[in-house]
PDB file of C-alpha atoms in Angstrom:
ATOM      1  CA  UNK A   1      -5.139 -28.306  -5.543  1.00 95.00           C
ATOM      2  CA  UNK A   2      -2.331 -26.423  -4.222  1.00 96.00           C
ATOM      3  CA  UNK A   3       0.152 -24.681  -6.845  1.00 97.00           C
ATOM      4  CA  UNK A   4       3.660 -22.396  -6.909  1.00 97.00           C
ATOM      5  CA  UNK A   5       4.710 -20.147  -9.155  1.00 98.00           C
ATOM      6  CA  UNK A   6       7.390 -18.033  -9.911  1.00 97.00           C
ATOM      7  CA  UNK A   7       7.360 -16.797 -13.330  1.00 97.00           C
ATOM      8  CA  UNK A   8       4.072 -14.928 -15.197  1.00 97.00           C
ATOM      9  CA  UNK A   9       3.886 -17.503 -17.225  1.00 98.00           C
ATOM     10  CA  UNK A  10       3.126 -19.747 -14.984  1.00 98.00           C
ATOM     11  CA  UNK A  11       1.188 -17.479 -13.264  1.00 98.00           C
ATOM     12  CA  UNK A  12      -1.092 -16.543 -16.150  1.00 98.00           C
ATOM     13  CA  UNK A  13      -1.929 -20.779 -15.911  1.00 98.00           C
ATOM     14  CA  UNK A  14      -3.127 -20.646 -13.061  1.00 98.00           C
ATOM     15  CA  UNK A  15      -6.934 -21.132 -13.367  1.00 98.00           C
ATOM     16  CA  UNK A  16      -8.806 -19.871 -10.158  1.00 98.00           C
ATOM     17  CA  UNK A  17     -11.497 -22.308 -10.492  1.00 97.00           C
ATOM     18  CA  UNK A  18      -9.423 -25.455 -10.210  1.00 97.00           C
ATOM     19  CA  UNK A  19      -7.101 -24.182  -7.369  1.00 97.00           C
ATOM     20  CA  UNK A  20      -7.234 -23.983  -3.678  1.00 96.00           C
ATOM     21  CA  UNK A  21      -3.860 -22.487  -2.628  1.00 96.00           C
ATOM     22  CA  UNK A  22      -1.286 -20.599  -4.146  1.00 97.00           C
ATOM     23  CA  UNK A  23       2.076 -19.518  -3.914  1.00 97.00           C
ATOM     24  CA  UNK A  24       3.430 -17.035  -5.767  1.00 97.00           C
ATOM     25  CA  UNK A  25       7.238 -16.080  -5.364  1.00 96.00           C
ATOM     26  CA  UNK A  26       8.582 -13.627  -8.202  1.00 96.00           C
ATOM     27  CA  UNK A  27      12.079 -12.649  -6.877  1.00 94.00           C
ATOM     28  CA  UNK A  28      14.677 -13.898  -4.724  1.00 93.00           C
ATOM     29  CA  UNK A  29      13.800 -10.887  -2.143  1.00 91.00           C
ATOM     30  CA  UNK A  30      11.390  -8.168  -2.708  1.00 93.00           C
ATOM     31  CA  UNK A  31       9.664  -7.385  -6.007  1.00 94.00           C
ATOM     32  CA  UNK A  32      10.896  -4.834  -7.922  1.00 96.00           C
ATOM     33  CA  UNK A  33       9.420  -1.625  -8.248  1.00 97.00           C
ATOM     34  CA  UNK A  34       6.714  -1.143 -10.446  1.00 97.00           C
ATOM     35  CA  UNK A  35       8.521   1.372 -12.486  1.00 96.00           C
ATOM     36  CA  UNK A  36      11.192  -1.506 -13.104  1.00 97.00           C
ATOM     37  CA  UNK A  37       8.960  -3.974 -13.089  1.00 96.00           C
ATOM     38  CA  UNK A  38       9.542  -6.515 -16.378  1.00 96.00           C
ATOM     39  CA  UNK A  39       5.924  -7.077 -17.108  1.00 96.00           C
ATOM     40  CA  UNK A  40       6.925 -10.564 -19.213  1.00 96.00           C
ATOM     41  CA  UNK A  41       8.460 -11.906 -16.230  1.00 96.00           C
ATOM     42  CA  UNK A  42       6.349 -10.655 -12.736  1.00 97.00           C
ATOM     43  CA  UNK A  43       2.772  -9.789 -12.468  1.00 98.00           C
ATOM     44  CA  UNK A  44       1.476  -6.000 -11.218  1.00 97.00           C
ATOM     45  CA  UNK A  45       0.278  -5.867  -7.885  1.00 97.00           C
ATOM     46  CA  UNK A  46      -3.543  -5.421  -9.122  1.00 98.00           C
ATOM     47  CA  UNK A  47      -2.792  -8.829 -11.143  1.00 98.00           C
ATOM     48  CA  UNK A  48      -2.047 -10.577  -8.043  1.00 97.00           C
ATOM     49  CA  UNK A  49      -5.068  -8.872  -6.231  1.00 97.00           C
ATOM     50  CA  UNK A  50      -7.094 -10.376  -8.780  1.00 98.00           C
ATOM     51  CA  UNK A  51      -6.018 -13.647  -8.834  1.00 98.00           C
ATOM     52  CA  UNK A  52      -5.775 -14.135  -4.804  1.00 97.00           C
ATOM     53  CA  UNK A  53      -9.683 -13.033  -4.915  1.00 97.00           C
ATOM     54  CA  UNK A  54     -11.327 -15.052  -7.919  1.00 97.00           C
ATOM     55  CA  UNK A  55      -9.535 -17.946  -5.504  1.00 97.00           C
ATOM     56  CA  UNK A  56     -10.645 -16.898  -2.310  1.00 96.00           C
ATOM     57  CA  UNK A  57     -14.392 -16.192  -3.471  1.00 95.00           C
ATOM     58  CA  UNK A  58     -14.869 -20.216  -3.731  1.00 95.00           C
ATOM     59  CA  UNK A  59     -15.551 -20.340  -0.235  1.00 93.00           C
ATOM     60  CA  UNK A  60     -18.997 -20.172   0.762  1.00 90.00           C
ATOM     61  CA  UNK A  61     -17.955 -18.886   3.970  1.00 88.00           C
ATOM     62  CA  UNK A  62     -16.054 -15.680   2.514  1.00 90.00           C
ATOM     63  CA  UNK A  63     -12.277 -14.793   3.217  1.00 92.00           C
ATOM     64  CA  UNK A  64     -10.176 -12.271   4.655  1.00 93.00           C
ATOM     65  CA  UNK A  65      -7.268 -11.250   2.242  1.00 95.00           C
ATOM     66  CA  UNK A  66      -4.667  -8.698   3.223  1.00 94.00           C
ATOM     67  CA  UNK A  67      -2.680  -6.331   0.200  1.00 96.00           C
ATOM     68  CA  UNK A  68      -0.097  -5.050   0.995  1.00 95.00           C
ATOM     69  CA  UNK A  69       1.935  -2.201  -1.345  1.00 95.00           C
ATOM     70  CA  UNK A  70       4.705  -2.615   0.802  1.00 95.00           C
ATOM     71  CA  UNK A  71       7.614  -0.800  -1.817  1.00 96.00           C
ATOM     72  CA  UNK A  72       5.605   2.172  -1.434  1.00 97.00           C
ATOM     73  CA  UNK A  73       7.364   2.462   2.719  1.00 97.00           C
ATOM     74  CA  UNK A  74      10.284   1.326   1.111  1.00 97.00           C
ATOM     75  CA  UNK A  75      10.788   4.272  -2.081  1.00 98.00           C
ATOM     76  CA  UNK A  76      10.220   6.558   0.675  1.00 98.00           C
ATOM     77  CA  UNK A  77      12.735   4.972   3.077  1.00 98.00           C
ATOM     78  CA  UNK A  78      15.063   6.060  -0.009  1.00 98.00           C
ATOM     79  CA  UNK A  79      14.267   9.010  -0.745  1.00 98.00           C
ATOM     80  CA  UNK A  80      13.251   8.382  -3.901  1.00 98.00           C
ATOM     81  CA  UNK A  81       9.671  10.419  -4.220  1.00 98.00           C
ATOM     82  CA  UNK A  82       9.082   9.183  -7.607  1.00 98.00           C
ATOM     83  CA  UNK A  83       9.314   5.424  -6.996  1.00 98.00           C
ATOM     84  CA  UNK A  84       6.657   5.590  -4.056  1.00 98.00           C
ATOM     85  CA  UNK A  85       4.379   7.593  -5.751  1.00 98.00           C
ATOM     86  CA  UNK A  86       4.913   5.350  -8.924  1.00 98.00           C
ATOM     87  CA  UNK A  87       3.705   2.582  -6.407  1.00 97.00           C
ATOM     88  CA  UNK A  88       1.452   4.423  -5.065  1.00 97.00           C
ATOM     89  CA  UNK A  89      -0.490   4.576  -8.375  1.00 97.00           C
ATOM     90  CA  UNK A  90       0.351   0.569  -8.743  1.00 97.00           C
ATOM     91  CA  UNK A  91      -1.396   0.259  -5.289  1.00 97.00           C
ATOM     92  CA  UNK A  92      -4.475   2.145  -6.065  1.00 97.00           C
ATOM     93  CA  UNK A  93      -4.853   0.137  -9.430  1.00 97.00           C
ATOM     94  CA  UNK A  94      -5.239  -2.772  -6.782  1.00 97.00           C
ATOM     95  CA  UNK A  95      -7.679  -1.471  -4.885  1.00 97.00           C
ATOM     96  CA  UNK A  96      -9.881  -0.450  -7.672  1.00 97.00           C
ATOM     97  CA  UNK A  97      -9.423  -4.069  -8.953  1.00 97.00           C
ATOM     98  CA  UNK A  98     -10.497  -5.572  -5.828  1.00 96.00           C
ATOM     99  CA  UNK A  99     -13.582  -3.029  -5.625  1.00 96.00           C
ATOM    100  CA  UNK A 100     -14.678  -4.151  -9.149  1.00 97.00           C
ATOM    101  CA  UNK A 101     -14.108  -7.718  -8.889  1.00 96.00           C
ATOM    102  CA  UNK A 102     -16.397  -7.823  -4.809  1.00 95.00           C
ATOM    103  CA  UNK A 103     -19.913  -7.046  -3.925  1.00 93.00           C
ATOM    104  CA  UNK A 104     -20.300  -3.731  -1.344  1.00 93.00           C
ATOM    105  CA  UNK A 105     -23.214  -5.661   0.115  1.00 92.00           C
ATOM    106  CA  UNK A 106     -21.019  -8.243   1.404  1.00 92.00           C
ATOM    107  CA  UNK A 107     -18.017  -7.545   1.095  1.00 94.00           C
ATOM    108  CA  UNK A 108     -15.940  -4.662   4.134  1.00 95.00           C
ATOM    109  CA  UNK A 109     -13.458  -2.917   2.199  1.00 96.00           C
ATOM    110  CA  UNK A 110     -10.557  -1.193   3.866  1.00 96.00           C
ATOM    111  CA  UNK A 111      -7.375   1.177   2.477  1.00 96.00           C
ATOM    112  CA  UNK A 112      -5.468   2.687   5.267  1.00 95.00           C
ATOM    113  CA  UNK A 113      -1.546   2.370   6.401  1.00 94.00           C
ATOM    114  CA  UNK A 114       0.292   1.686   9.651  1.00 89.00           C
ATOM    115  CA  UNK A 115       2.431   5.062   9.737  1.00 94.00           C
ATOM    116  CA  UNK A 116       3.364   8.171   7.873  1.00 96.00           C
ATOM    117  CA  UNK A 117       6.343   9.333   6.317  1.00 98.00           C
ATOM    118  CA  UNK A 118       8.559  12.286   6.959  1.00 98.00           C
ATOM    119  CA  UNK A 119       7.781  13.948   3.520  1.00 97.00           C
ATOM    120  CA  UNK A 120       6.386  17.048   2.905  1.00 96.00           C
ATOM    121  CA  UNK A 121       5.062  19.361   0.263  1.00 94.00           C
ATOM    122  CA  UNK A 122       6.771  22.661  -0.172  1.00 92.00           C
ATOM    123  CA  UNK A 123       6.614  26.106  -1.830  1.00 88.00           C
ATOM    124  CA  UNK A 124       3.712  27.136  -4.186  1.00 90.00           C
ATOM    125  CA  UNK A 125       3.599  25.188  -7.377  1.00 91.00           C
ATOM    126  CA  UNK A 126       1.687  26.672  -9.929  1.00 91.00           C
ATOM    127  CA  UNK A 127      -0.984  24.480 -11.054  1.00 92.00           C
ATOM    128  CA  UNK A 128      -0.585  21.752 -13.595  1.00 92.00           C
ATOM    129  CA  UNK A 129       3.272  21.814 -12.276  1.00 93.00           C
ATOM    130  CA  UNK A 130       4.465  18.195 -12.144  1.00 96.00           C
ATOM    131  CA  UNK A 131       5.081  17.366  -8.715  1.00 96.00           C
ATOM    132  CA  UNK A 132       7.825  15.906  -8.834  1.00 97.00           C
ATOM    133  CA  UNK A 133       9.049  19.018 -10.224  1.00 96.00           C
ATOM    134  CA  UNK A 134      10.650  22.632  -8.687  1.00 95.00           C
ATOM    135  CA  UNK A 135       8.945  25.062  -6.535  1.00 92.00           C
ATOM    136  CA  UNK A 136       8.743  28.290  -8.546  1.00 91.00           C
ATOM    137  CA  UNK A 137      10.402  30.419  -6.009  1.00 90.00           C
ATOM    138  CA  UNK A 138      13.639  30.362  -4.750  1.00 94.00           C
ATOM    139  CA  UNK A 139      15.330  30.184  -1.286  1.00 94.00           C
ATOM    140  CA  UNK A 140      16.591  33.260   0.284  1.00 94.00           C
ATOM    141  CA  UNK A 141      20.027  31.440  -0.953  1.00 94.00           C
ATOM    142  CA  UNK A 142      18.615  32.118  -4.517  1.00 95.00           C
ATOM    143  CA  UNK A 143      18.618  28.282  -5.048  1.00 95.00           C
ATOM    144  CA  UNK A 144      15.568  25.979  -6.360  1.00 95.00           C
ATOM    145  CA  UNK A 145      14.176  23.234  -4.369  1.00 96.00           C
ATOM    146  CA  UNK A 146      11.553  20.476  -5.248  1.00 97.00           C
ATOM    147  CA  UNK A 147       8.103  20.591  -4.381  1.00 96.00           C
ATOM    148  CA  UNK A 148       8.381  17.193  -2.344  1.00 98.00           C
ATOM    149  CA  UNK A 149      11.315  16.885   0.108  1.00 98.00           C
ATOM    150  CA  UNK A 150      12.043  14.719   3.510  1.00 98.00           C
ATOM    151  CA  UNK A 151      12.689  15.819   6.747  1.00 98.00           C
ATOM    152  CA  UNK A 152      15.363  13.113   6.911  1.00 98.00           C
ATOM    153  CA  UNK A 153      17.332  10.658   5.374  1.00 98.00           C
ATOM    154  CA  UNK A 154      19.794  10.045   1.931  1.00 98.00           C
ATOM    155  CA  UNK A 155      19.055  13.249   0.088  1.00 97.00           C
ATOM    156  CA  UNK A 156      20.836  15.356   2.805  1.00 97.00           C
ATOM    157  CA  UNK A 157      23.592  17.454   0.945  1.00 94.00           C
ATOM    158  CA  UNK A 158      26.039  20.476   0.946  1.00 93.00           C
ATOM    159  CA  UNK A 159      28.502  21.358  -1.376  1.00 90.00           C
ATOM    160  CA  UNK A 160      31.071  24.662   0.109  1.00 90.00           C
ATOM    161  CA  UNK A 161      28.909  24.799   2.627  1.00 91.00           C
ATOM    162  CA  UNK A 162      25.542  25.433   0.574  1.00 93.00           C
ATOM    163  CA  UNK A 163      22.645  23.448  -0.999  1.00 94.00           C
ATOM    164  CA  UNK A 164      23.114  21.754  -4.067  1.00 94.00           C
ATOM    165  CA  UNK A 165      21.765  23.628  -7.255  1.00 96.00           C
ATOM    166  CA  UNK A 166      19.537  21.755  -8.768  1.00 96.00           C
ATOM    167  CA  UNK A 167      18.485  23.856 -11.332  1.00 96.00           C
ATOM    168  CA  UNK A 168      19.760  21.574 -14.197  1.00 96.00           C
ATOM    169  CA  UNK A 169      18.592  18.440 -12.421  1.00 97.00           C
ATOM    170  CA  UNK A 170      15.988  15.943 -13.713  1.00 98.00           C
ATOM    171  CA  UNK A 171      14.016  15.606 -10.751  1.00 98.00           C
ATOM    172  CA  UNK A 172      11.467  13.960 -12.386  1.00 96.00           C
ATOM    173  CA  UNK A 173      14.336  10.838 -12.450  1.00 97.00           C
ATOM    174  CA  UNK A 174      12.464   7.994 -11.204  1.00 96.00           C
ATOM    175  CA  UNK A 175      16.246   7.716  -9.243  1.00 96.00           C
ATOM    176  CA  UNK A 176      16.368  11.262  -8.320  1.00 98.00           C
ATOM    177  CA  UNK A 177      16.858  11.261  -4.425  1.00 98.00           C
ATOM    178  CA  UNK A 178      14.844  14.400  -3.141  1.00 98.00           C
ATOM    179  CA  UNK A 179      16.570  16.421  -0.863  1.00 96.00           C
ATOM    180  CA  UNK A 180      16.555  16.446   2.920  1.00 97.00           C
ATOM    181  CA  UNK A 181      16.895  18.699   6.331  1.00 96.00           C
ATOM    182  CA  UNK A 182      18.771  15.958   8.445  1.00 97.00           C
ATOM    183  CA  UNK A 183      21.357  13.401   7.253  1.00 97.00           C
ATOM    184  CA  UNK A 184      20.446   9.467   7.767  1.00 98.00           C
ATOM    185  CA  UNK A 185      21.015   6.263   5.632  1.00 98.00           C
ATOM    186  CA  UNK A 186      17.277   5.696   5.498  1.00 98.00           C
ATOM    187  CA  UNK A 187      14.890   7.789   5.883  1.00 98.00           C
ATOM    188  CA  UNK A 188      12.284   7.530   9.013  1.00 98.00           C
ATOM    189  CA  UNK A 189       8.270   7.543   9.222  1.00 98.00           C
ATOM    190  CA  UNK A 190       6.550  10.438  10.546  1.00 97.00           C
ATOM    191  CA  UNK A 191       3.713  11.113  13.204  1.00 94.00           C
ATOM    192  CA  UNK A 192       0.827  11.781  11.150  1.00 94.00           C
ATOM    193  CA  UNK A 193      -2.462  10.183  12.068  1.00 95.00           C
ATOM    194  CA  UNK A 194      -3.253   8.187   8.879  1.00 95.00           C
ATOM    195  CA  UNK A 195      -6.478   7.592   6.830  1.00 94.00           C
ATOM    196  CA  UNK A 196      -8.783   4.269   6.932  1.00 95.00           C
ATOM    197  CA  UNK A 197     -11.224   4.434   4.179  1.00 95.00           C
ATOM    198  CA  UNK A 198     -14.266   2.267   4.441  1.00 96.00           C
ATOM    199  CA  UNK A 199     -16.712   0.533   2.167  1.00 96.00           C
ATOM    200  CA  UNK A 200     -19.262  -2.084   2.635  1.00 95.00           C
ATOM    201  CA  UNK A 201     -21.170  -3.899   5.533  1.00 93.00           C
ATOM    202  CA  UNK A 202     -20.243  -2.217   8.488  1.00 94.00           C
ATOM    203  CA  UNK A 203     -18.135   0.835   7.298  1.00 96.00           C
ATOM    204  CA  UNK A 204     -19.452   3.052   9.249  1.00 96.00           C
ATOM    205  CA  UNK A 205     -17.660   1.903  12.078  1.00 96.00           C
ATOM    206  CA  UNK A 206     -14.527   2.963  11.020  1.00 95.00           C
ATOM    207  CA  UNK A 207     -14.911   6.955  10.944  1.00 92.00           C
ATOM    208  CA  UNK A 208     -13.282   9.967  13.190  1.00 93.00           C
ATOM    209  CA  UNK A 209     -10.054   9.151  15.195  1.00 94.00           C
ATOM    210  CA  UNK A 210      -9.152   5.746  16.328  1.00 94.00           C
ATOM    211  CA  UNK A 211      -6.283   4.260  18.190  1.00 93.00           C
ATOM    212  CA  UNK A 212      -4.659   1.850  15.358  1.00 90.00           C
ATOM    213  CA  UNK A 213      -5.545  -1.329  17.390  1.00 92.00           C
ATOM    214  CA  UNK A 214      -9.726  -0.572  16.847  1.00 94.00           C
ATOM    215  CA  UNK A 215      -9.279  -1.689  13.674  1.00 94.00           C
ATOM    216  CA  UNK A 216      -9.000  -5.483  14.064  1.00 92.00           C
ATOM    217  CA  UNK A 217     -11.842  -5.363  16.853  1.00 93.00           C
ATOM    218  CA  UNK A 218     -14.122  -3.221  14.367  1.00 94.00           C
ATOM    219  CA  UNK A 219     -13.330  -5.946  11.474  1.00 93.00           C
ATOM    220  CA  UNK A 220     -13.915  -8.757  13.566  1.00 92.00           C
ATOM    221  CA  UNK A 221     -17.238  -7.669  14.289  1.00 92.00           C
ATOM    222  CA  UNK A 222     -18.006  -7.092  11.108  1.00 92.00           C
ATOM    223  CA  UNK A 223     -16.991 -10.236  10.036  1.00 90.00           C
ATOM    224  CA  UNK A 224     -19.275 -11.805  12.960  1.00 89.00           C
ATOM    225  CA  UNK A 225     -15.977 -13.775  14.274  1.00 88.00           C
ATOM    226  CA  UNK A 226     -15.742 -13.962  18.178  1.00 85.00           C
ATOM    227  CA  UNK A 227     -17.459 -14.694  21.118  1.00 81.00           C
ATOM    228  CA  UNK A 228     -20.326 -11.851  20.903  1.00 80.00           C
ATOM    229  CA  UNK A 229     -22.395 -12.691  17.837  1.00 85.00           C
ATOM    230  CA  UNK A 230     -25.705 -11.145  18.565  1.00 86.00           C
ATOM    231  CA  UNK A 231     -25.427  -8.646  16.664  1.00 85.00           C
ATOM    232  CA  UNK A 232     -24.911 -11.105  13.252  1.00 85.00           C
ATOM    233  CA  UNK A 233     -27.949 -13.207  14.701  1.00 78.00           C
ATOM    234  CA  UNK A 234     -30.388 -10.359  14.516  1.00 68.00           C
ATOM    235  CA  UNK A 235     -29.194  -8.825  11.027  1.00 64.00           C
ATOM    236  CA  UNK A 236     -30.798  -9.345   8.077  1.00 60.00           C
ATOM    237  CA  UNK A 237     -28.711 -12.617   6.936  1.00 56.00           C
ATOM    238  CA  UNK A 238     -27.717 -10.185   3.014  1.00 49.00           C
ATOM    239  CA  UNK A 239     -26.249  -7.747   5.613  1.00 50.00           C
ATOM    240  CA  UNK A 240     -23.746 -10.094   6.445  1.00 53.00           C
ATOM    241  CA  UNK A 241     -20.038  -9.401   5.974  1.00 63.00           C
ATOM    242  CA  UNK A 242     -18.933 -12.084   4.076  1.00 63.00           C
ATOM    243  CA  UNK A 243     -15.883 -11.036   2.849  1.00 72.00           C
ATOM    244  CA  UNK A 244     -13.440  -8.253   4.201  1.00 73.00           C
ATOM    245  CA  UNK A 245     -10.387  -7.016   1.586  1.00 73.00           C
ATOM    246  CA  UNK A 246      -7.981  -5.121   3.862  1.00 74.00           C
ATOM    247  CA  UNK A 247      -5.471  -2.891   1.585  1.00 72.00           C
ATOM    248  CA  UNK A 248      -2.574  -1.213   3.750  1.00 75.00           C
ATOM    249  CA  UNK A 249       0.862   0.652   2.054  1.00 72.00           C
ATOM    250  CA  UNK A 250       3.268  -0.319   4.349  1.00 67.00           C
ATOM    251  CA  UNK A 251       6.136  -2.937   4.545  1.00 55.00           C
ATOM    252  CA  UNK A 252       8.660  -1.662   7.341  1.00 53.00           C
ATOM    253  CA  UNK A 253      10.311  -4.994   8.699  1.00 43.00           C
ATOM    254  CA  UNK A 254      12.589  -2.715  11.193  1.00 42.00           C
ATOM    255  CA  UNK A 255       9.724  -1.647  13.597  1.00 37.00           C
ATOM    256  CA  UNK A 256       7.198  -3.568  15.105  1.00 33.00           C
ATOM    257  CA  UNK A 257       4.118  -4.584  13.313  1.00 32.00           C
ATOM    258  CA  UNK A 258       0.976  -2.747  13.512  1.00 30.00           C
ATOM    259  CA  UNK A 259      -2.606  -3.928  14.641  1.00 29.00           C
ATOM    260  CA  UNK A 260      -3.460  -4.192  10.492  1.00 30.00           C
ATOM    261  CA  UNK A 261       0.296  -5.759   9.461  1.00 29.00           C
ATOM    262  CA  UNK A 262       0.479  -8.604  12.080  1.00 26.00           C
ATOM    263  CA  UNK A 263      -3.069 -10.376  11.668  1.00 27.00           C
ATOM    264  CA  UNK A 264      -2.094 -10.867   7.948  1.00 28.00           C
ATOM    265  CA  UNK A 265      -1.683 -14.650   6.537  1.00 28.00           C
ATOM    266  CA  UNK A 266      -2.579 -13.469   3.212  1.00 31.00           C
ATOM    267  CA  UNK A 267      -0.972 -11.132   0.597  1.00 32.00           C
ATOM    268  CA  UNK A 268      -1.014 -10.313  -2.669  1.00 32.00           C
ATOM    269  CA  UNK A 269       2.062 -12.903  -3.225  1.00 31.00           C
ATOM    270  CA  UNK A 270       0.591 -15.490  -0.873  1.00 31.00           C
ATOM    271  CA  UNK A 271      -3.018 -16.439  -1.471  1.00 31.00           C
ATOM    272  CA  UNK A 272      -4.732 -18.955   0.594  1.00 29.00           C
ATOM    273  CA  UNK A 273      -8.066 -20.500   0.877  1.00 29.00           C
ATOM    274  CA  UNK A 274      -9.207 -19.824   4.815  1.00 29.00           C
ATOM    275  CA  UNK A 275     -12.036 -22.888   5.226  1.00 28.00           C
TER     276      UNK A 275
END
């Protein structure tokens, strides 16, 4: 049975057990963010991580399913600190979904991202500071600045030739635009190697530092798919990987895909049974 929705509603119908594929489009374009997310109308993105698995774990022969927070890359892209951390959080309640809802002895579990972001953390905030909040010392112009800023993009700004003072600012505003060193419309990603976190059958092949395109190699041995299968012929068949859940944070149409990005067919909005 093959079904589309569009509305929670609908969505909340639709009964894992008695469906095969699924399409779920919420909004004309991208979803909103969490943060202005209308919970009566569209589904979180741990909501849609749950339903795409209780369908995909029907098939005897397991599944690979592909999350992707993808409005994380684009708050950041805006400057907008708050938003991407806001997803952020929506992103990790994902993952821990998908960790409850699969078996570590079967199932490879991975979290990583296809790029950084040219954001940094500034100053010394005390502790317990919000921090989306101000650094507690001052420039040598005497101004504040926040905690979190970007080395580029929107939140570039000077007024008679000085910063801004943003001393009676909200910050906190989930549509506060952090500052910035260099003027651009969007923001740009950074050259930070970036974390893959590991858990099941096979995780330990994913540890130290790794060109980006070792990952789909290391998960298609894991997943004993390819021409070289001895190594699945002479483990113990519970040892298996079954199943691999592959959680990235990034969305970036304008560049070219990564290694993890471009082998997805399935996402949180588009679940599919692979037979």
């Amino acid at each position: 049975v093959a079904r589309y929705v569009w509305n929670r509603t609908d969505f909340d119908a639709v009964d894992p057990d008695t469906t095969d594929y699924l399409m779920a489009l919420f909004e004309p374009g991208d979803l909103r963010f969490d943060v202005e997310r209308d919970p009566t109308m569209d589904p979180s993105i741990a909501e849609t991580t749950e339903k795409a698995i209780r369908i995909l774990s029907k098939n005897p022969k397991g599944f690979f399913l592909l999350v992707e927070g993808g409005r994380i890359d684009q708050g950041h892209h805006a400057s907008r600190a708050s938003m991407a951390l806001h997803e952020t959080v929506a992103f990790d309640n994902a993952v821990a979904k998908g960790l409850e809802l699969t078996n570590e002895e079967e199932t490879l579990t991975l979290v990583t991202a296809d790029h950084s972001h040219a954001f940094t953390f500034n100053g010394y905030p005390f502790r317990g500071q919000s921090i989306l909040g101000k650094s507690p010392l001052y420039g040598k112009d005497m101004l504040p600045y926040t905690t979190l800023m970007y080395g580029n993009g929107p939140g570039y700004k000077v007024i008679d030739n000085k910063r801004p003072d943003i001393r009676n600012v909200d910050t906190q505003s989930k549509d506060y635009v952090q500052l910035s060193a260099v003027p651009l419309d969007t923001e740009t990603h950074g050259g930070e190697d970036v974390a893959v976190l590991a858990r099941g059958p096979m995780a330990h092949l994913f540890h130290g530092v790794q060109e980006q395109s070792y990952l789909a190699h290391a998960m298609a041995y894991a997943g004993c798919v390819g021409r070289d299968l001895r190594h699945c012929e002479s483990r113990p068949q519970h040892t298996n990987t079954k199943r691999i859940l592959v959680t990235t944070t990034d969305d970036d149409r304008n560049s070219a895909p990564s290694q993890v990005s471009s082998i997805s067919l399935v996402t949180a909005l588009l679940a599919a049974v692979l037979h």
